Amino acid sequence: MNRLGKITKRGNQTLRRLLIHGARTVLTWCANKDDPLNLWLQQLKLRAHICKVTVALANKLARIVWVVMSKQQAFDVSKACEGSAVKAA
């Protein structure tokens, strides 16, 4: 059975690099959007340093990709931050 672990520097460097670059791009454009994932990012950017936010998003993206690939189901943005404390302002 395969298990999803952390995205550490000791793991797959190429995959980690791609996830980090993708997370940076999403963070660049999250300010003007109001879906649950972007609202979560906006709140996280207020509380934490941008590097931590980038890695947190990369980890969330890795977990989203894992679920989409392992369960073979389409991505649903409403479920992306289901467990997070996202409150509309």
PDB file of N, CA and C in Angstrom:
ATOM      1  N   MET A   1       0.838  -1.180   0.000  1.00  0.00           N
ATOM      2  CA  MET A   1       0.000   0.000   0.000  1.00  0.00           C
ATOM      3  C   MET A   1       0.888   1.251   0.000  1.00  0.00           C
ATOM      4  N   ASN A   2       0.630   2.153  -0.897  1.00  0.00           N
ATOM      5  CA  ASN A   2       1.350   3.418  -0.919  1.00  0.00           C
ATOM      6  C   ASN A   2       0.761   4.369   0.106  1.00  0.00           C
ATOM      7  N   ARG A   3       1.646   5.191   0.684  1.00  0.00           N
ATOM      8  CA  ARG A   3       1.211   6.121   1.712  1.00  0.00           C
ATOM      9  C   ARG A   3       1.724   7.513   1.365  1.00  0.00           C
ATOM     10  N   LEU A   4       0.883   8.504   1.555  1.00  0.00           N
ATOM     11  CA  LEU A   4       1.277   9.876   1.293  1.00  0.00           C
ATOM     12  C   LEU A   4       1.999  10.418   2.507  1.00  0.00           C
ATOM     13  N   GLY A   5       3.242  10.823   2.314  1.00  0.00           N
ATOM     14  CA  GLY A   5       4.024  11.384   3.410  1.00  0.00           C
ATOM     15  C   GLY A   5       4.157  12.892   3.261  1.00  0.00           C
ATOM     16  N   LYS A   6       5.166  13.428   3.889  1.00  0.00           N
ATOM     17  CA  LYS A   6       5.422  14.863   3.828  1.00  0.00           C
ATOM     18  C   LYS A   6       6.193  15.194   2.561  1.00  0.00           C
ATOM     19  N   ILE A   7       6.218  16.486   2.208  1.00  0.00           N
ATOM     20  CA  ILE A   7       6.999  16.893   1.039  1.00  0.00           C
ATOM     21  C   ILE A   7       8.323  17.476   1.544  1.00  0.00           C
ATOM     22  N   THR A   8       9.186  16.602   2.019  1.00  0.00           N
ATOM     23  CA  THR A   8      10.451  17.028   2.593  1.00  0.00           C
ATOM     24  C   THR A   8      11.514  17.192   1.521  1.00  0.00           C
ATOM     25  N   LYS A   9      12.615  17.781   1.914  1.00  0.00           N
ATOM     26  CA  LYS A   9      13.740  17.960   0.996  1.00  0.00           C
ATOM     27  C   LYS A   9      14.427  16.631   0.700  1.00  0.00           C
ATOM     28  N   ARG A  10      14.194  15.621   1.523  1.00  0.00           N
ATOM     29  CA  ARG A  10      14.791  14.307   1.296  1.00  0.00           C
ATOM     30  C   ARG A  10      13.995  13.464   0.313  1.00  0.00           C
ATOM     31  N   GLY A  11      12.798  13.907  -0.013  1.00  0.00           N
ATOM     32  CA  GLY A  11      11.946  13.149  -0.926  1.00  0.00           C
ATOM     33  C   GLY A  11      12.287  13.432  -2.380  1.00  0.00           C
ATOM     34  N   ASN A  12      11.311  13.304  -3.231  1.00  0.00           N
ATOM     35  CA  ASN A  12      11.470  13.537  -4.658  1.00  0.00           C
ATOM     36  C   ASN A  12      11.655  15.040  -4.906  1.00  0.00           C
ATOM     37  N   GLN A  13      12.875  15.443  -5.251  1.00  0.00           N
ATOM     38  CA  GLN A  13      13.195  16.865  -5.393  1.00  0.00           C
ATOM     39  C   GLN A  13      12.459  17.514  -6.556  1.00  0.00           C
ATOM     40  N   THR A  14      12.301  16.803  -7.637  1.00  0.00           N
ATOM     41  CA  THR A  14      11.625  17.369  -8.800  1.00  0.00           C
ATOM     42  C   THR A  14      10.154  17.618  -8.508  1.00  0.00           C
ATOM     43  N   LEU A  15       9.509  16.656  -7.901  1.00  0.00           N
ATOM     44  CA  LEU A  15       8.097  16.810  -7.556  1.00  0.00           C
ATOM     45  C   LEU A  15       7.906  17.943  -6.552  1.00  0.00           C
ATOM     46  N   ARG A  16       8.776  18.009  -5.557  1.00  0.00           N
ATOM     47  CA  ARG A  16       8.699  19.082  -4.559  1.00  0.00           C
ATOM     48  C   ARG A  16       8.877  20.439  -5.215  1.00  0.00           C
ATOM     49  N   ARG A  17       9.848  20.550  -6.102  1.00  0.00           N
ATOM     50  CA  ARG A  17      10.105  21.809  -6.804  1.00  0.00           C
ATOM     51  C   ARG A  17       8.893  22.238  -7.632  1.00  0.00           C
ATOM     52  N   LEU A  18       8.277  21.312  -8.322  1.00  0.00           N
ATOM     53  CA  LEU A  18       7.103  21.635  -9.130  1.00  0.00           C
ATOM     54  C   LEU A  18       5.921  22.063  -8.260  1.00  0.00           C
ATOM     55  N   LEU A  19       5.739  21.391  -7.134  1.00  0.00           N
ATOM     56  CA  LEU A  19       4.653  21.767  -6.228  1.00  0.00           C
ATOM     57  C   LEU A  19       4.882  23.155  -5.631  1.00  0.00           C
ATOM     58  N   ILE A  20       6.123  23.470  -5.271  1.00  0.00           N
ATOM     59  CA  ILE A  20       6.449  24.779  -4.713  1.00  0.00           C
ATOM     60  C   ILE A  20       6.239  25.870  -5.752  1.00  0.00           C
ATOM     61  N   HIS A  21       6.698  25.643  -6.972  1.00  0.00           N
ATOM     62  CA  HIS A  21       6.501  26.640  -8.041  1.00  0.00           C
ATOM     63  C   HIS A  21       5.019  26.850  -8.330  1.00  0.00           C
ATOM     64  N   GLY A  22       4.259  25.766  -8.354  1.00  0.00           N
ATOM     65  CA  GLY A  22       2.817  25.888  -8.561  1.00  0.00           C
ATOM     66  C   GLY A  22       2.145  26.648  -7.432  1.00  0.00           C
ATOM     67  N   ALA A  23       2.583  26.390  -6.202  1.00  0.00           N
ATOM     68  CA  ALA A  23       2.019  27.087  -5.046  1.00  0.00           C
ATOM     69  C   ALA A  23       2.335  28.576  -5.102  1.00  0.00           C
ATOM     70  N   ARG A  24       3.544  28.925  -5.503  1.00  0.00           N
ATOM     71  CA  ARG A  24       3.903  30.345  -5.627  1.00  0.00           C
ATOM     72  C   ARG A  24       3.022  31.042  -6.658  1.00  0.00           C
ATOM     73  N   THR A  25       2.746  30.377  -7.736  1.00  0.00           N
ATOM     74  CA  THR A  25       1.892  30.957  -8.768  1.00  0.00           C
ATOM     75  C   THR A  25       0.476  31.164  -8.253  1.00  0.00           C
ATOM     76  N   VAL A  26      -0.059  30.180  -7.564  1.00  0.00           N
ATOM     77  CA  VAL A  26      -1.404  30.311  -7.002  1.00  0.00           C
ATOM     78  C   VAL A  26      -1.450  31.457  -5.998  1.00  0.00           C
ATOM     79  N   LEU A  27      -0.412  31.574  -5.163  1.00  0.00           N
ATOM     80  CA  LEU A  27      -0.369  32.654  -4.171  1.00  0.00           C
ATOM     81  C   LEU A  27      -0.323  34.031  -4.819  1.00  0.00           C
ATOM     82  N   THR A  28       0.294  34.117  -5.972  1.00  0.00           N
ATOM     83  CA  THR A  28       0.370  35.394  -6.678  1.00  0.00           C
ATOM     84  C   THR A  28      -1.012  35.880  -7.088  1.00  0.00           C
ATOM     85  N   TRP A  29      -1.894  34.953  -7.446  1.00  0.00           N
ATOM     86  CA  TRP A  29      -3.195  35.327  -7.997  1.00  0.00           C
ATOM     87  C   TRP A  29      -4.361  35.089  -7.053  1.00  0.00           C
ATOM     88  N   CYS A  30      -4.127  34.780  -5.774  1.00  0.00           N
ATOM     89  CA  CYS A  30      -5.232  34.417  -4.882  1.00  0.00           C
ATOM     90  C   CYS A  30      -5.980  35.617  -4.308  1.00  0.00           C
ATOM     91  N   ALA A  31      -5.444  36.812  -4.406  1.00  0.00           N
ATOM     92  CA  ALA A  31      -6.047  37.976  -3.744  1.00  0.00           C
ATOM     93  C   ALA A  31      -7.403  38.366  -4.331  1.00  0.00           C
ATOM     94  N   ASN A  32      -7.631  38.131  -5.598  1.00  0.00           N
ATOM     95  CA  ASN A  32      -8.849  38.595  -6.257  1.00  0.00           C
ATOM     96  C   ASN A  32      -9.935  37.528  -6.370  1.00  0.00           C
ATOM     97  N   LYS A  33      -9.748  36.382  -5.726  1.00  0.00           N
ATOM     98  CA  LYS A  33     -10.711  35.291  -5.868  1.00  0.00           C
ATOM     99  C   LYS A  33     -11.398  35.023  -4.536  1.00  0.00           C
ATOM    100  N   ASP A  34     -12.592  34.437  -4.597  1.00  0.00           N
ATOM    101  CA  ASP A  34     -13.344  34.221  -3.374  1.00  0.00           C
ATOM    102  C   ASP A  34     -13.824  32.783  -3.181  1.00  0.00           C
ATOM    103  N   ASP A  35     -13.143  31.818  -3.772  1.00  0.00           N
ATOM    104  CA  ASP A  35     -13.488  30.429  -3.514  1.00  0.00           C
ATOM    105  C   ASP A  35     -12.842  30.000  -2.191  1.00  0.00           C
ATOM    106  N   PRO A  36     -13.265  28.901  -1.594  1.00  0.00           N
ATOM    107  CA  PRO A  36     -12.775  28.511  -0.263  1.00  0.00           C
ATOM    108  C   PRO A  36     -11.262  28.363  -0.164  1.00  0.00           C
ATOM    109  N   LEU A  37     -10.631  27.814  -1.185  1.00  0.00           N
ATOM    110  CA  LEU A  37      -9.181  27.627  -1.153  1.00  0.00           C
ATOM    111  C   LEU A  37      -8.456  28.968  -1.115  1.00  0.00           C
ATOM    112  N   ASN A  38      -8.872  29.913  -1.921  1.00  0.00           N
ATOM    113  CA  ASN A  38      -8.228  31.221  -1.952  1.00  0.00           C
ATOM    114  C   ASN A  38      -8.530  32.041  -0.694  1.00  0.00           C
ATOM    115  N   LEU A  39      -9.719  31.886  -0.124  1.00  0.00           N
ATOM    116  CA  LEU A  39     -10.013  32.554   1.144  1.00  0.00           C
ATOM    117  C   LEU A  39      -9.119  32.008   2.258  1.00  0.00           C
ATOM    118  N   TRP A  40      -8.901  30.701   2.255  1.00  0.00           N
ATOM    119  CA  TRP A  40      -8.007  30.086   3.229  1.00  0.00           C
ATOM    120  C   TRP A  40      -6.592  30.636   3.068  1.00  0.00           C
ATOM    121  N   LEU A  41      -6.146  30.769   1.821  1.00  0.00           N
ATOM    122  CA  LEU A  41      -4.809  31.304   1.560  1.00  0.00           C
ATOM    123  C   LEU A  41      -4.678  32.757   2.006  1.00  0.00           C
ATOM    124  N   GLN A  42      -5.691  33.554   1.746  1.00  0.00           N
ATOM    125  CA  GLN A  42      -5.645  34.965   2.145  1.00  0.00           C
ATOM    126  C   GLN A  42      -5.533  35.093   3.659  1.00  0.00           C
ATOM    127  N   GLN A  43      -6.281  34.263   4.398  1.00  0.00           N
ATOM    128  CA  GLN A  43      -6.195  34.301   5.856  1.00  0.00           C
ATOM    129  C   GLN A  43      -4.850  33.803   6.353  1.00  0.00           C
ATOM    130  N   LEU A  44      -4.323  32.779   5.701  1.00  0.00           N
ATOM    131  CA  LEU A  44      -3.036  32.227   6.096  1.00  0.00           C
ATOM    132  C   LEU A  44      -1.903  33.219   5.828  1.00  0.00           C
ATOM    133  N   LYS A  45      -2.013  33.985   4.743  1.00  0.00           N
ATOM    134  CA  LYS A  45      -0.994  34.984   4.423  1.00  0.00           C
ATOM    135  C   LYS A  45      -0.919  36.076   5.483  1.00  0.00           C
ATOM    136  N   LEU A  46      -2.025  36.344   6.155  1.00  0.00           N
ATOM    137  CA  LEU A  46      -2.027  37.351   7.216  1.00  0.00           C
ATOM    138  C   LEU A  46      -1.340  36.848   8.485  1.00  0.00           C
ATOM    139  N   ARG A  47      -1.368  35.535   8.701  1.00  0.00           N
ATOM    140  CA  ARG A  47      -0.849  34.964   9.946  1.00  0.00           C
ATOM    141  C   ARG A  47       0.575  34.453   9.856  1.00  0.00           C
ATOM    142  N   ALA A  48       1.024  34.043   8.670  1.00  0.00           N
ATOM    143  CA  ALA A  48       2.316  33.355   8.563  1.00  0.00           C
ATOM    144  C   ALA A  48       3.190  33.993   7.480  1.00  0.00           C
ATOM    145  N   HIS A  49       4.477  33.674   7.545  1.00  0.00           N
ATOM    146  CA  HIS A  49       5.424  34.151   6.542  1.00  0.00           C
ATOM    147  C   HIS A  49       5.105  33.512   5.195  1.00  0.00           C
ATOM    148  N   ILE A  50       5.395  34.231   4.133  1.00  0.00           N
ATOM    149  CA  ILE A  50       5.030  33.780   2.783  1.00  0.00           C
ATOM    150  C   ILE A  50       5.681  32.439   2.419  1.00  0.00           C
ATOM    151  N   CYS A  51       6.877  32.168   2.949  1.00  0.00           N
ATOM    152  CA  CYS A  51       7.532  30.885   2.656  1.00  0.00           C
ATOM    153  C   CYS A  51       6.775  29.723   3.296  1.00  0.00           C
ATOM    154  N   LYS A  52       6.298  29.919   4.516  1.00  0.00           N
ATOM    155  CA  LYS A  52       5.509  28.875   5.178  1.00  0.00           C
ATOM    156  C   LYS A  52       4.180  28.664   4.476  1.00  0.00           C
ATOM    157  N   VAL A  53       3.585  29.752   4.025  1.00  0.00           N
ATOM    158  CA  VAL A  53       2.314  29.665   3.307  1.00  0.00           C
ATOM    159  C   VAL A  53       2.511  28.899   2.004  1.00  0.00           C
ATOM    160  N   THR A  54       3.618  29.156   1.321  1.00  0.00           N
ATOM    161  CA  THR A  54       3.917  28.468   0.064  1.00  0.00           C
ATOM    162  C   THR A  54       4.044  26.968   0.284  1.00  0.00           C
ATOM    163  N   VAL A  55       4.777  26.568   1.318  1.00  0.00           N
ATOM    164  CA  VAL A  55       4.957  25.141   1.595  1.00  0.00           C
ATOM    165  C   VAL A  55       3.640  24.513   2.051  1.00  0.00           C
ATOM    166  N   ALA A  56       2.848  25.247   2.831  1.00  0.00           N
ATOM    167  CA  ALA A  56       1.545  24.725   3.265  1.00  0.00           C
ATOM    168  C   ALA A  56       0.631  24.475   2.066  1.00  0.00           C
ATOM    169  N   LEU A  57       0.633  25.413   1.126  1.00  0.00           N
ATOM    170  CA  LEU A  57      -0.180  25.231  -0.077  1.00  0.00           C
ATOM    171  C   LEU A  57       0.353  24.090  -0.932  1.00  0.00           C
ATOM    172  N   ALA A  58       1.667  23.985  -1.057  1.00  0.00           N
ATOM    173  CA  ALA A  58       2.253  22.884  -1.830  1.00  0.00           C
ATOM    174  C   ALA A  58       1.868  21.537  -1.216  1.00  0.00           C
ATOM    175  N   ASN A  59       1.869  21.463   0.106  1.00  0.00           N
ATOM    176  CA  ASN A  59       1.455  20.240   0.787  1.00  0.00           C
ATOM    177  C   ASN A  59      -0.015  19.942   0.520  1.00  0.00           C
ATOM    178  N   LYS A  60      -0.860  20.972   0.582  1.00  0.00           N
ATOM    179  CA  LYS A  60      -2.287  20.791   0.307  1.00  0.00           C
ATOM    180  C   LYS A  60      -2.495  20.349  -1.144  1.00  0.00           C
ATOM    181  N   LEU A  61      -1.745  20.936  -2.071  1.00  0.00           N
ATOM    182  CA  LEU A  61      -1.850  20.536  -3.481  1.00  0.00           C
ATOM    183  C   LEU A  61      -1.427  19.089  -3.671  1.00  0.00           C
ATOM    184  N   ALA A  62      -0.363  18.674  -2.979  1.00  0.00           N
ATOM    185  CA  ALA A  62       0.086  17.280  -3.069  1.00  0.00           C
ATOM    186  C   ALA A  62      -1.001  16.335  -2.577  1.00  0.00           C
ATOM    187  N   ARG A  63      -1.665  16.707  -1.487  1.00  0.00           N
ATOM    188  CA  ARG A  63      -2.735  15.859  -0.948  1.00  0.00           C
ATOM    189  C   ARG A  63      -3.954  15.829  -1.867  1.00  0.00           C
ATOM    190  N   ILE A  64      -4.242  16.968  -2.495  1.00  0.00           N
ATOM    191  CA  ILE A  64      -5.349  17.013  -3.457  1.00  0.00           C
ATOM    192  C   ILE A  64      -5.042  16.116  -4.652  1.00  0.00           C
ATOM    193  N   VAL A  65      -3.825  16.212  -5.161  1.00  0.00           N
ATOM    194  CA  VAL A  65      -3.412  15.376  -6.302  1.00  0.00           C
ATOM    195  C   VAL A  65      -3.478  13.903  -5.912  1.00  0.00           C
ATOM    196  N   TRP A  66      -3.039  13.584  -4.706  1.00  0.00           N
ATOM    197  CA  TRP A  66      -3.065  12.194  -4.229  1.00  0.00           C
ATOM    198  C   TRP A  66      -4.488  11.643  -4.230  1.00  0.00           C
ATOM    199  N   VAL A  67      -5.438  12.406  -3.704  1.00  0.00           N
ATOM    200  CA  VAL A  67      -6.826  11.943  -3.636  1.00  0.00           C
ATOM    201  C   VAL A  67      -7.422  11.813  -5.035  1.00  0.00           C
ATOM    202  N   VAL A  68      -7.164  12.794  -5.884  1.00  0.00           N
ATOM    203  CA  VAL A  68      -7.701  12.748  -7.248  1.00  0.00           C
ATOM    204  C   VAL A  68      -7.174  11.528  -7.996  1.00  0.00           C
ATOM    205  N   MET A  69      -5.879  11.241  -7.822  1.00  0.00           N
ATOM    206  CA  MET A  69      -5.292  10.103  -8.532  1.00  0.00           C
ATOM    207  C   MET A  69      -5.676   8.762  -7.914  1.00  0.00           C
ATOM    208  N   SER A  70      -5.698   8.669  -6.589  1.00  0.00           N
ATOM    209  CA  SER A  70      -5.954   7.374  -5.960  1.00  0.00           C
ATOM    210  C   SER A  70      -7.431   6.986  -6.011  1.00  0.00           C
ATOM    211  N   LYS A  71      -8.320   7.953  -5.877  1.00  0.00           N
ATOM    212  CA  LYS A  71      -9.755   7.644  -5.899  1.00  0.00           C
ATOM    213  C   LYS A  71     -10.376   7.860  -7.269  1.00  0.00           C
ATOM    214  N   GLN A  72      -9.606   8.379  -8.194  1.00  0.00           N
ATOM    215  CA  GLN A  72     -10.047   8.619  -9.571  1.00  0.00           C
ATOM    216  C   GLN A  72     -11.352   9.408  -9.611  1.00  0.00           C
ATOM    217  N   GLN A  73     -11.349  10.543  -8.906  1.00  0.00           N
ATOM    218  CA  GLN A  73     -12.511  11.412  -8.927  1.00  0.00           C
ATOM    219  C   GLN A  73     -12.084  12.830  -9.277  1.00  0.00           C
ATOM    220  N   ALA A  74     -13.019  13.598  -9.765  1.00  0.00           N
ATOM    221  CA  ALA A  74     -12.726  14.962 -10.190  1.00  0.00           C
ATOM    222  C   ALA A  74     -12.478  15.857  -8.975  1.00  0.00           C
ATOM    223  N   PHE A  75     -11.696  16.912  -9.185  1.00  0.00           N
ATOM    224  CA  PHE A  75     -11.390  17.871  -8.129  1.00  0.00           C
ATOM    225  C   PHE A  75     -12.609  18.735  -7.853  1.00  0.00           C
ATOM    226  N   ASP A  76     -12.934  18.907  -6.573  1.00  0.00           N
ATOM    227  CA  ASP A  76     -14.049  19.746  -6.147  1.00  0.00           C
ATOM    228  C   ASP A  76     -13.502  20.816  -5.216  1.00  0.00           C
ATOM    229  N   VAL A  77     -13.530  22.073  -5.646  1.00  0.00           N
ATOM    230  CA  VAL A  77     -12.929  23.156  -4.869  1.00  0.00           C
ATOM    231  C   VAL A  77     -13.637  23.361  -3.531  1.00  0.00           C
ATOM    232  N   SER A  78     -14.905  23.015  -3.435  1.00  0.00           N
ATOM    233  CA  SER A  78     -15.623  23.184  -2.170  1.00  0.00           C
ATOM    234  C   SER A  78     -15.117  22.213  -1.102  1.00  0.00           C
ATOM    235  N   LYS A  79     -14.564  21.080  -1.517  1.00  0.00           N
ATOM    236  CA  LYS A  79     -14.017  20.118  -0.568  1.00  0.00           C
ATOM    237  C   LYS A  79     -12.555  20.388  -0.237  1.00  0.00           C
ATOM    238  N   ALA A  80     -11.909  21.281  -0.954  1.00  0.00           N
ATOM    239  CA  ALA A  80     -10.482  21.528  -0.777  1.00  0.00           C
ATOM    240  C   ALA A  80     -10.159  22.075   0.605  1.00  0.00           C
ATOM    241  N   CYS A  81     -11.025  22.863   1.173  1.00  0.00           N
ATOM    242  CA  CYS A  81     -10.793  23.448   2.500  1.00  0.00           C
ATOM    243  C   CYS A  81     -11.925  23.099   3.454  1.00  0.00           C
ATOM    244  N   GLU A  82     -12.472  21.920   3.308  1.00  0.00           N
ATOM    245  CA  GLU A  82     -13.608  21.498   4.109  1.00  0.00           C
ATOM    246  C   GLU A  82     -13.272  21.473   5.602  1.00  0.00           C
ATOM    247  N   GLY A  83     -12.100  21.003   5.971  1.00  0.00           N
ATOM    248  CA  GLY A  83     -11.725  20.901   7.370  1.00  0.00           C
ATOM    249  C   GLY A  83     -11.115  22.177   7.926  1.00  0.00           C
ATOM    250  N   SER A  84     -10.761  23.117   7.077  1.00  0.00           N
ATOM    251  CA  SER A  84     -10.128  24.348   7.522  1.00  0.00           C
ATOM    252  C   SER A  84     -11.170  25.329   8.035  1.00  0.00           C
ATOM    253  N   ALA A  85     -10.732  26.211   8.882  1.00  0.00           N
ATOM    254  CA  ALA A  85     -11.629  27.221   9.444  1.00  0.00           C
ATOM    255  C   ALA A  85     -11.678  28.423   8.507  1.00  0.00           C
ATOM    256  N   VAL A  86     -12.458  28.293   7.447  1.00  0.00           N
ATOM    257  CA  VAL A  86     -12.600  29.373   6.475  1.00  0.00           C
ATOM    258  C   VAL A  86     -13.902  30.094   6.773  1.00  0.00           C
ATOM    259  N   LYS A  87     -13.800  31.382   7.047  1.00  0.00           N
ATOM    260  CA  LYS A  87     -14.986  32.187   7.323  1.00  0.00           C
ATOM    261  C   LYS A  87     -15.030  33.342   6.343  1.00  0.00           C
ATOM    262  N   ALA A  88     -16.171  33.544   5.738  1.00  0.00           N
ATOM    263  CA  ALA A  88     -16.311  34.649   4.802  1.00  0.00           C
ATOM    264  C   ALA A  88     -16.330  35.960   5.583  1.00  0.00           C
ATOM    265  N   ALA A  89     -15.634  36.952   5.049  1.00  0.00           N
ATOM    266  CA  ALA A  89     -15.551  38.237   5.738  1.00  0.00           C
ATOM    267  C   ALA A  89     -16.787  39.068   5.511  1.00  0.00           C
TER     268      ALA A  89
END
